[in-house]
PDB file of C-alpha atoms in Angstrom:
ATOM      1  CA  MET N  15       0.125   0.493   0.212  1.00 45.00           C
ATOM      2  CA  THR N  16       1.290   3.292  -0.933  1.00 41.00           C
ATOM      3  CA  VAL N  17       2.059   6.256   1.752  1.00 38.00           C
ATOM      4  CA  SER N  18      -0.576   8.220  -0.072  1.00 37.00           C
ATOM      5  CA  THR N  19      -3.086   5.206   0.233  1.00 35.00           C
ATOM      6  CA  TYR N  20      -2.384   4.324   3.753  1.00 32.00           C
ATOM      7  CA  PHE N  21      -3.003   8.630   4.037  1.00 31.00           C
ATOM      8  CA  TYR N  22      -6.341   8.446   2.344  1.00 32.00           C
ATOM      9  CA  PHE N  23      -7.791   5.466   5.313  1.00 32.00           C
ATOM     10  CA  SER N  24      -5.844   7.213   8.264  1.00 38.00           C
ATOM     11  CA  ARG N  25      -8.436  10.283   6.668  1.00 39.00           C
ATOM     12  CA  ARG N  26     -11.494   8.309   6.911  1.00 41.00           C
ATOM     13  CA  MET N  27     -10.748   6.541   9.805  1.00 38.00           C
ATOM     14  CA  PHE N  28     -10.052   9.966  11.433  1.00 38.00           C
ATOM     15  CA  SER N  29     -13.316  11.774  10.354  1.00 46.00           C
ATOM     16  CA  ALA N  30     -14.864   8.144  11.280  1.00 45.00           C
ATOM     17  CA  VAL N  31     -13.828   8.928  15.137  1.00 40.00           C
ATOM     18  CA  VAL N  32     -15.001  12.436  15.173  1.00 42.00           C
ATOM     19  CA  ALA N  33     -17.675  11.780  14.326  1.00 46.00           C
ATOM     20  CA  THR N  34     -18.991   9.152  16.732  1.00 46.00           C
ATOM     21  CA  LEU N  35     -17.233  11.461  19.698  1.00 40.00           C
ATOM     22  CA  SER N  36     -19.235  13.999  18.022  1.00 47.00           C
ATOM     23  CA  LEU N  37     -22.761  12.213  18.522  1.00 45.00           C
ATOM     24  CA  ALA N  38     -21.684  10.959  21.989  1.00 43.00           C
ATOM     25  CA  ALA N  39     -20.489  14.166  22.890  1.00 44.00           C
ATOM     26  CA  PHE N  40     -24.734  15.096  21.334  1.00 39.00           C
ATOM     27  CA  THR N  41     -25.897  12.663  23.383  1.00 44.00           C
ATOM     28  CA  VAL N  42     -24.199  13.838  26.540  1.00 41.00           C
ATOM     29  CA  ILE N  43     -25.531  17.144  26.602  1.00 40.00           C
ATOM     30  CA  SER N  44     -28.428  16.559  25.586  1.00 45.00           C
ATOM     31  CA  GLY N  45     -28.730  14.228  28.202  1.00 47.00           C
ATOM     32  CA  CYS N  46     -27.969  16.512  30.182  1.00 52.00           C
ATOM     33  CA  ASP N  47     -30.330  19.114  29.453  1.00 56.00           C
ATOM     34  CA  GLN N  48     -33.010  16.589  30.637  1.00 59.00           C
ATOM     35  CA  PRO N  49     -34.914  17.285  33.831  1.00 61.00           C
ATOM     36  CA  ALA N  50     -34.150  15.705  37.069  1.00 64.00           C
ATOM     37  CA  VAL N  51     -36.584  12.845  38.022  1.00 64.00           C
ATOM     38  CA  ALA N  52     -36.917  13.719  42.045  1.00 62.00           C
ATOM     39  CA  PRO N  53     -37.372  10.699  44.527  1.00 62.00           C
ATOM     40  CA  PRO N  54     -41.505  10.406  45.293  1.00 63.00           C
ATOM     41  CA  GLU N  55     -42.155  12.427  48.846  1.00 67.00           C
ATOM     42  CA  PRO N  56     -41.960  10.357  52.181  1.00 68.00           C
ATOM     43  CA  THR N  57     -45.841   9.984  52.694  1.00 79.00           C
ATOM     44  CA  SER N  58     -47.070  10.707  56.233  1.00 80.00           C
ATOM     45  CA  GLY N  59     -49.929  10.056  58.753  1.00 82.00           C
ATOM     46  CA  ASN N  60     -49.473  12.744  62.034  1.00 82.00           C
ATOM     47  CA  VAL N  61     -50.194  10.735  65.313  1.00 83.00           C
ATOM     48  CA  ARG N  62     -50.739  12.201  68.569  1.00 83.00           C
ATOM     49  CA  PHE N  63     -50.498  10.896  72.696  1.00 84.00           C
ATOM     50  CA  ILE N  64     -52.436  11.534  75.202  1.00 85.00           C
ATOM     51  CA  HIS N  65     -51.790  10.113  78.934  1.00 83.00           C
ATOM     52  CA  THR N  66     -55.191  10.211  80.047  1.00 84.00           C
ATOM     53  CA  ALA N  67     -53.894   7.191  82.246  1.00 81.00           C
ATOM     54  CA  ALA N  68     -54.714   8.334  86.075  1.00 76.00           C
ATOM     55  CA  SER N  69     -53.191   5.247  87.758  1.00 74.00           C
ATOM     56  CA  ALA N  70     -49.948   5.373  85.432  1.00 74.00           C
ATOM     57  CA  GLY N  71     -48.522   8.529  86.770  1.00 74.00           C
ATOM     58  CA  ILE N  72     -45.550   9.515  84.687  1.00 79.00           C
ATOM     59  CA  LEU N  73     -45.275   7.218  81.764  1.00 80.00           C
ATOM     60  CA  ASP N  74     -42.633   6.389  78.573  1.00 79.00           C
ATOM     61  CA  PHE N  75     -44.006   6.502  75.249  1.00 76.00           C
ATOM     62  CA  THR N  76     -42.003   4.943  71.743  1.00 76.00           C
ATOM     63  CA  VAL N  77     -42.711   3.932  68.489  1.00 71.00           C
ATOM     64  CA  LEU N  78     -40.943   1.407  67.806  1.00 65.00           C
ATOM     65  CA  SER N  79     -37.975   2.807  64.770  1.00 55.00           C
ATOM     66  CA  GLY N  80     -39.042   5.748  65.418  1.00 55.00           C
ATOM     67  CA  GLY N  81     -39.199   8.020  68.158  1.00 61.00           C
ATOM     68  CA  LEU N  82     -39.190   8.302  72.251  1.00 65.00           C
ATOM     69  CA  TYR N  83     -41.062  10.157  75.005  1.00 64.00           C
ATOM     70  CA  VAL N  84     -39.858  10.158  78.035  1.00 64.00           C
ATOM     71  CA  ASP N  85     -41.852  11.741  80.999  1.00 70.00           C
ATOM     72  CA  VAL N  86     -45.056  11.710  79.978  1.00 75.00           C
ATOM     73  CA  PHE N  87     -47.223  12.997  83.007  1.00 76.00           C
ATOM     74  CA  PHE N  88     -51.319  12.158  83.211  1.00 73.00           C
ATOM     75  CA  GLY N  89     -53.160  15.129  81.418  1.00 72.00           C
ATOM     76  CA  THR N  90     -50.379  16.491  79.242  1.00 72.00           C
ATOM     77  CA  THR N  91     -50.240  15.615  75.178  1.00 69.00           C
ATOM     78  CA  TYR N  92     -46.659  14.638  72.830  1.00 61.00           C
ATOM     79  CA  GLY N  93     -47.141  14.673  69.341  1.00 53.00           C
ATOM     80  CA  GLN N  94     -48.433  17.457  67.590  1.00 45.00           C
ATOM     81  CA  GLN N  95     -46.024  18.570  65.845  1.00 37.00           C
ATOM     82  CA  PHE N  96     -43.957  15.155  64.409  1.00 36.00           C
ATOM     83  CA  SER N  97     -45.880  13.932  61.673  1.00 36.00           C
ATOM     84  CA  ALA N  98     -42.343  13.112  60.633  1.00 38.00           C
ATOM     85  CA  LEU N  99     -41.681  11.027  62.679  1.00 52.00           C
ATOM     86  CA  PHE N 100     -44.245   8.297  61.845  1.00 73.00           C
ATOM     87  CA  SER N 101     -44.760   7.075  58.214  1.00 77.00           C
ATOM     88  CA  THR N 102     -47.385   5.921  56.402  1.00 84.00           C
ATOM     89  CA  GLY N 103     -47.277   2.098  56.905  1.00 87.00           C
ATOM     90  CA  SER N 104     -47.624  -0.230  60.289  1.00 86.00           C
ATOM     91  CA  ARG N 105     -45.916   1.639  63.208  1.00 84.00           C
ATOM     92  CA  ASN N 106     -45.972  -0.324  66.824  1.00 84.00           C
ATOM     93  CA  PHE N 107     -46.824   1.824  69.949  1.00 84.00           C
ATOM     94  CA  ARG N 108     -45.643   0.952  73.267  1.00 83.00           C
ATOM     95  CA  VAL N 109     -45.614   2.592  76.849  1.00 84.00           C
ATOM     96  CA  TYR N 110     -43.076   1.805  79.314  1.00 82.00           C
ATOM     97  CA  LEU N 111     -42.704   2.875  82.779  1.00 78.00           C
ATOM     98  CA  PRO N 112     -40.377   5.700  83.864  1.00 75.00           C
ATOM     99  CA  SER N 113     -36.079   4.767  82.809  1.00 67.00           C
ATOM    100  CA  SER N 114     -37.635   1.081  81.956  1.00 70.00           C
ATOM    101  CA  LEU N 115     -37.417   0.667  78.399  1.00 68.00           C
ATOM    102  CA  THR N 116     -37.188  -2.899  78.988  1.00 72.00           C
ATOM    103  CA  THR N 117     -40.776  -4.286  79.767  1.00 74.00           C
ATOM    104  CA  TRP N 118     -43.178  -2.087  78.132  1.00 79.00           C
ATOM    105  CA  ILE N 119     -46.945  -1.918  80.264  1.00 80.00           C
ATOM    106  CA  ALA N 120     -49.759  -1.715  77.092  1.00 84.00           C
ATOM    107  CA  GLU N 121     -48.945  -1.893  72.860  1.00 85.00           C
ATOM    108  CA  ALA N 122     -50.826  -0.835  70.620  1.00 87.00           C
ATOM    109  CA  VAL N 123     -50.329  -0.892  66.370  1.00 88.00           C
ATOM    110  CA  LEU N 124     -51.522   1.215  64.403  1.00 88.00           C
ATOM    111  CA  ASN N 125     -51.675   0.967  60.398  1.00 91.00           C
ATOM    112  CA  ILE N 126     -51.120   4.887  60.040  1.00 89.00           C
ATOM    113  CA  GLU N 127     -52.963   6.264  56.148  1.00 91.00           C
ATOM    114  CA  GLU N 128     -51.680   9.043  54.525  1.00 88.00           C
ATOM    115  CA  ASN N 129     -52.628  12.355  55.494  1.00 86.00           C
ATOM    116  CA  LYS N 130     -54.450  10.825  57.630  1.00 89.00           C
ATOM    117  CA  ARG N 131     -54.558  11.985  62.140  1.00 88.00           C
ATOM    118  CA  TYR N 132     -54.967   9.824  64.586  1.00 89.00           C
ATOM    119  CA  THR N 133     -54.844   9.994  68.301  1.00 88.00           C
ATOM    120  CA  LEU N 134     -54.088   7.162  71.569  1.00 86.00           C
ATOM    121  CA  LEU N 135     -54.445   7.414  74.960  1.00 87.00           C
ATOM    122  CA  ALA N 136     -53.311   5.775  76.978  1.00 84.00           C
ATOM    123  CA  THR N 137     -56.101   5.074  79.237  1.00 84.00           C
ATOM    124  CA  ASP N 138     -56.433   3.261  82.143  1.00 77.00           C
ATOM    125  CA  GLN N 139     -58.319  -0.418  83.311  1.00 70.00           C
ATOM    126  CA  ASP N 140     -58.116  -0.606  86.914  1.00 62.00           C
ATOM    127  CA  ALA N 141     -56.653   0.223  89.741  1.00 55.00           C
ATOM    128  CA  ALA N 142     -53.251  -1.363  89.123  1.00 60.00           C
ATOM    129  CA  VAL N 143     -50.763   0.484  86.863  1.00 59.00           C
ATOM    130  CA  SER N 144     -51.926  -1.384  83.989  1.00 64.00           C
ATOM    131  CA  PRO N 145     -53.645   1.141  81.044  1.00 73.00           C
ATOM    132  CA  THR N 146     -54.384  -0.163  77.900  1.00 80.00           C
ATOM    133  CA  LEU N 147     -53.822   2.157  74.647  1.00 87.00           C
ATOM    134  CA  PHE N 148     -57.076   3.311  72.676  1.00 87.00           C
ATOM    135  CA  ILE N 149     -56.572   4.753  68.611  1.00 90.00           C
ATOM    136  CA  THR N 150     -58.829   6.176  67.477  1.00 91.00           C
ATOM    137  CA  THR N 151     -59.349   8.640  63.674  1.00 92.00           C
ATOM    138  CA  ASP N 152     -58.930  12.315  63.732  1.00 92.00           C
ATOM    139  CA  THR N 153     -61.113  14.012  61.411  1.00 91.00           C
ATOM    140  CA  LEU N 154     -59.204  16.395  58.556  1.00 87.00           C
ATOM    141  CA  ALA N 155     -62.945  17.910  58.003  1.00 92.00           C
ATOM    142  CA  LYS N 156     -63.202  22.372  59.396  1.00 93.00           C
ATOM    143  CA  PRO N 157     -66.101  23.619  61.299  1.00 95.00           C
ATOM    144  CA  LEU N 158     -67.708  26.644  59.514  1.00 95.00           C
ATOM    145  CA  THR N 159     -67.381  30.471  60.924  1.00 95.00           C
ATOM    146  CA  GLY N 160     -69.074  31.095  64.810  1.00 97.00           C
ATOM    147  CA  LYS N 161     -68.572  26.857  64.405  1.00 97.00           C
ATOM    148  CA  VAL N 162     -66.686  24.207  66.813  1.00 97.00           C
ATOM    149  CA  PHE N 163     -66.357  20.262  66.194  1.00 97.00           C
ATOM    150  CA  VAL N 164     -65.960  18.971  69.971  1.00 97.00           C
ATOM    151  CA  ARG N 165     -65.592  14.700  70.275  1.00 97.00           C
ATOM    152  CA  PHE N 166     -65.945  13.110  73.513  1.00 98.00           C
ATOM    153  CA  ILE N 167     -63.830  10.245  74.773  1.00 96.00           C
ATOM    154  CA  HIS N 168     -65.054   7.837  77.684  1.00 95.00           C
ATOM    155  CA  ALA N 169     -61.302   6.488  78.693  1.00 91.00           C
ATOM    156  CA  SER N 170     -62.681   6.009  82.447  1.00 90.00           C
ATOM    157  CA  ALA N 171     -61.691   2.901  83.867  1.00 85.00           C
ATOM    158  CA  ASP N 172     -65.318   2.514  86.581  1.00 89.00           C
ATOM    159  CA  ALA N 173     -67.844   4.876  85.512  1.00 92.00           C
ATOM    160  CA  PRO N 174     -70.678   3.674  83.929  1.00 95.00           C
ATOM    161  CA  ALA N 175     -72.215   5.160  80.353  1.00 97.00           C
ATOM    162  CA  MET N 176     -72.151   8.860  80.494  1.00 97.00           C
ATOM    163  CA  ASN N 177     -75.131  11.631  78.925  1.00 98.00           C
ATOM    164  CA  ILE N 178     -73.801  14.883  78.471  1.00 98.00           C
ATOM    165  CA  LEU N 179     -76.079  17.810  78.593  1.00 97.00           C
ATOM    166  CA  LYS N 180     -74.799  21.556  77.641  1.00 92.00           C
ATOM    167  CA  THR N 181     -75.684  24.514  80.229  1.00 84.00           C
ATOM    168  CA  ASP N 182     -79.156  24.692  79.743  1.00 89.00           C
ATOM    169  CA  GLY N 183     -79.015  20.816  80.268  1.00 91.00           C
ATOM    170  CA  SER N 184     -79.644  20.517  75.981  1.00 95.00           C
ATOM    171  CA  PRO N 185     -77.797  16.672  75.260  1.00 96.00           C
ATOM    172  CA  VAL N 186     -75.178  16.492  73.578  1.00 98.00           C
ATOM    173  CA  ILE N 187     -73.967  12.688  73.342  1.00 95.00           C
ATOM    174  CA  SER N 188     -76.348  10.189  74.565  1.00 96.00           C
ATOM    175  CA  ASN N 189     -75.114   6.301  76.410  1.00 97.00           C
ATOM    176  CA  LEU N 190     -71.105   7.360  76.020  1.00 97.00           C
ATOM    177  CA  ASN N 191     -70.128   3.813  76.599  1.00 96.00           C
ATOM    178  CA  ARG N 192     -66.129   3.029  78.055  1.00 91.00           C
ATOM    179  CA  LEU N 193     -63.370   3.260  75.245  1.00 89.00           C
ATOM    180  CA  GLU N 194     -66.179   4.707  72.982  1.00 93.00           C
ATOM    181  CA  ALA N 195     -65.124   8.096  70.926  1.00 94.00           C
ATOM    182  CA  ARG N 196     -68.184   9.060  68.893  1.00 92.00           C
ATOM    183  CA  GLU N 197     -68.579  11.786  66.200  1.00 95.00           C
ATOM    184  CA  TYR N 198     -67.520  15.050  65.923  1.00 97.00           C
ATOM    185  CA  VAL N 199     -70.297  17.339  67.065  1.00 98.00           C
ATOM    186  CA  THR N 200     -71.157  20.555  65.792  1.00 98.00           C
ATOM    187  CA  LEU N 201     -72.002  23.426  68.625  1.00 97.00           C
ATOM    188  CA  ASP N 202     -72.082  26.744  68.161  1.00 97.00           C
ATOM    189  CA  ALA N 203     -68.326  28.271  69.405  1.00 97.00           C
ATOM    190  CA  GLY N 204     -69.099  30.141  72.481  1.00 97.00           C
ATOM    191  CA  THR N 205     -68.461  28.863  77.429  1.00 97.00           C
ATOM    192  CA  TYR N 206     -70.266  26.028  77.758  1.00 97.00           C
ATOM    193  CA  THR N 207     -69.976  24.174  81.393  1.00 97.00           C
ATOM    194  CA  PHE N 208     -71.247  20.565  80.641  1.00 98.00           C
ATOM    195  CA  LYS N 209     -72.657  17.767  82.737  1.00 97.00           C
ATOM    196  CA  ALA N 210     -71.796  14.012  82.316  1.00 98.00           C
ATOM    197  CA  THR N 211     -74.700  12.298  83.866  1.00 97.00           C
ATOM    198  CA  ASP N 212     -75.367   8.083  84.132  1.00 96.00           C
ATOM    199  CA  THR N 213     -78.251   7.299  82.360  1.00 91.00           C
ATOM    200  CA  ALA N 214     -80.574   7.305  84.951  1.00 93.00           C
ATOM    201  CA  SER N 215     -79.630  10.869  84.857  1.00 92.00           C
ATOM    202  CA  ALA N 216     -77.511  10.881  88.362  1.00 94.00           C
ATOM    203  CA  THR N 217     -74.702  13.972  87.828  1.00 95.00           C
ATOM    204  CA  LEU N 218     -71.404  12.415  88.268  1.00 96.00           C
ATOM    205  CA  LEU N 219     -69.400  15.830  86.562  1.00 96.00           C
ATOM    206  CA  THR N 220     -69.610  18.379  86.439  1.00 97.00           C
ATOM    207  CA  PHE N 221     -66.999  20.410  83.844  1.00 97.00           C
ATOM    208  CA  ASN N 222     -65.822  23.797  84.364  1.00 96.00           C
ATOM    209  CA  PRO N 223     -66.646  26.253  81.915  1.00 97.00           C
ATOM    210  CA  TYR N 224     -64.385  26.603  78.703  1.00 97.00           C
ATOM    211  CA  THR N 225     -64.620  28.921  75.875  1.00 97.00           C
ATOM    212  CA  PHE N 226     -64.904  27.368  72.489  1.00 97.00           C
ATOM    213  CA  LEU N 227     -62.882  29.709  69.666  1.00 96.00           C
ATOM    214  CA  SER N 228     -64.619  29.611  66.175  1.00 96.00           C
ATOM    215  CA  GLY N 229     -63.491  27.204  63.471  1.00 95.00           C
ATOM    216  CA  TYR N 230     -61.327  25.145  66.392  1.00 95.00           C
ATOM    217  CA  ILE N 231     -61.567  21.385  66.666  1.00 94.00           C
ATOM    218  CA  TYR N 232     -60.784  19.978  70.251  1.00 94.00           C
ATOM    219  CA  THR N 233     -61.110  16.158  71.886  1.00 94.00           C
ATOM    220  CA  VAL N 234     -62.827  16.466  75.503  1.00 96.00           C
ATOM    221  CA  VAL N 235     -61.749  13.308  77.006  1.00 94.00           C
ATOM    222  CA  LEU N 236     -63.436  12.420  80.912  1.00 94.00           C
ATOM    223  CA  SER N 237     -60.621   9.545  82.914  1.00 90.00           C
ATOM    224  CA  GLY N 238     -59.986   9.119  85.989  1.00 87.00           C
ATOM    225  CA  THR N 239     -62.546   7.165  88.572  1.00 87.00           C
ATOM    226  CA  THR N 240     -66.007   7.602  89.682  1.00 87.00           C
ATOM    227  CA  GLY N 241     -64.873   5.824  93.093  1.00 79.00           C
ATOM    228  CA  SER N 242     -63.789   2.529  93.254  1.00 75.00           C
ATOM    229  CA  PHE N 243     -59.976   3.096  92.778  1.00 76.00           C
ATOM    230  CA  SER N 244     -57.177   5.538  94.805  1.00 73.00           C
ATOM    231  CA  TYR N 245     -56.837   7.534  91.892  1.00 76.00           C
ATOM    232  CA  SER N 246     -57.809  10.544  90.250  1.00 82.00           C
ATOM    233  CA  ALA N 247     -60.829  11.292  90.411  1.00 88.00           C
ATOM    234  CA  LEU N 248     -63.444  12.000  87.549  1.00 91.00           C
ATOM    235  CA  ASN N 249     -62.260  14.297  85.264  1.00 92.00           C
ATOM    236  CA  ALA N 250     -63.054  15.959  81.881  1.00 94.00           C
ATOM    237  CA  ALA N 251     -59.881  17.339  79.770  1.00 92.00           C
ATOM    238  CA  VAL N 252     -59.776  19.717  76.481  1.00 93.00           C
ATOM    239  CA  TYR N 253     -57.400  19.217  73.555  1.00 90.00           C
ATOM    240  CA  ILE N 254     -57.397  21.789  71.027  1.00 89.00           C
ATOM    241  CA  GLU N 255     -56.713  19.887  67.711  1.00 83.00           C
ATOM    242  CA  ARG N 256     -56.372  22.776  65.380  1.00 69.00           C
ATOM    243  CA  GLY N 257     -53.124  22.900  66.287  1.00 50.00           C
ATOM    244  CA  LEU N 258     -52.052  19.513  64.358  1.00 51.00           C
ATOM    245  CA  GLU N 259     -52.267  21.502  61.420  1.00 49.00           C
TER     246      GLU N 259
END
């Protein structure tokens, strides 16, 4: 093969290489122009924990593989702003006595759904320190202006089925059984002094006056004992759900 022939083939080979590299560069550059595909956002639900077990004193509350709250006092709420801790799926919640995370005294499994809200209550079973965990689903609706949503939960170990009456004696809830959470009722915003009676109309508890603000959502938990046990007497605590937003 002559030198001129070799040069001819070399030029053709060089042109092919340049064309190949140009195509590869175009492909790479074009690929850079494509928008990056963001990973899907993790889904979560909101769970709050309310300590309503008067027999138990201070508790520690855990979520297996995702959270620990220590020294939870009776009547307090934890978890209003911790939705990121509770990704969707099955979650195991446990309650322990303080500084004793080796032996749990109550357990509940909750299947958390996307954008749902839940309330988990530690409630009394009897005089012993043996609370149970009660789960209820919270509302996502919002009351109209001038209205409020109020839900009542019976968490007393020994109180009978109860009726809840308004200030004027008109009924709000009838025959509320133990470990029952009724549907939210719509009330006018304002101050109420509710009364809890048994089904024979005997007064069990007169609530302290409470002002319910327009547009807010509330859960009222009745806990404690009517006299069978030595811990806190029957009481009503009002918890605001609006803070979950």
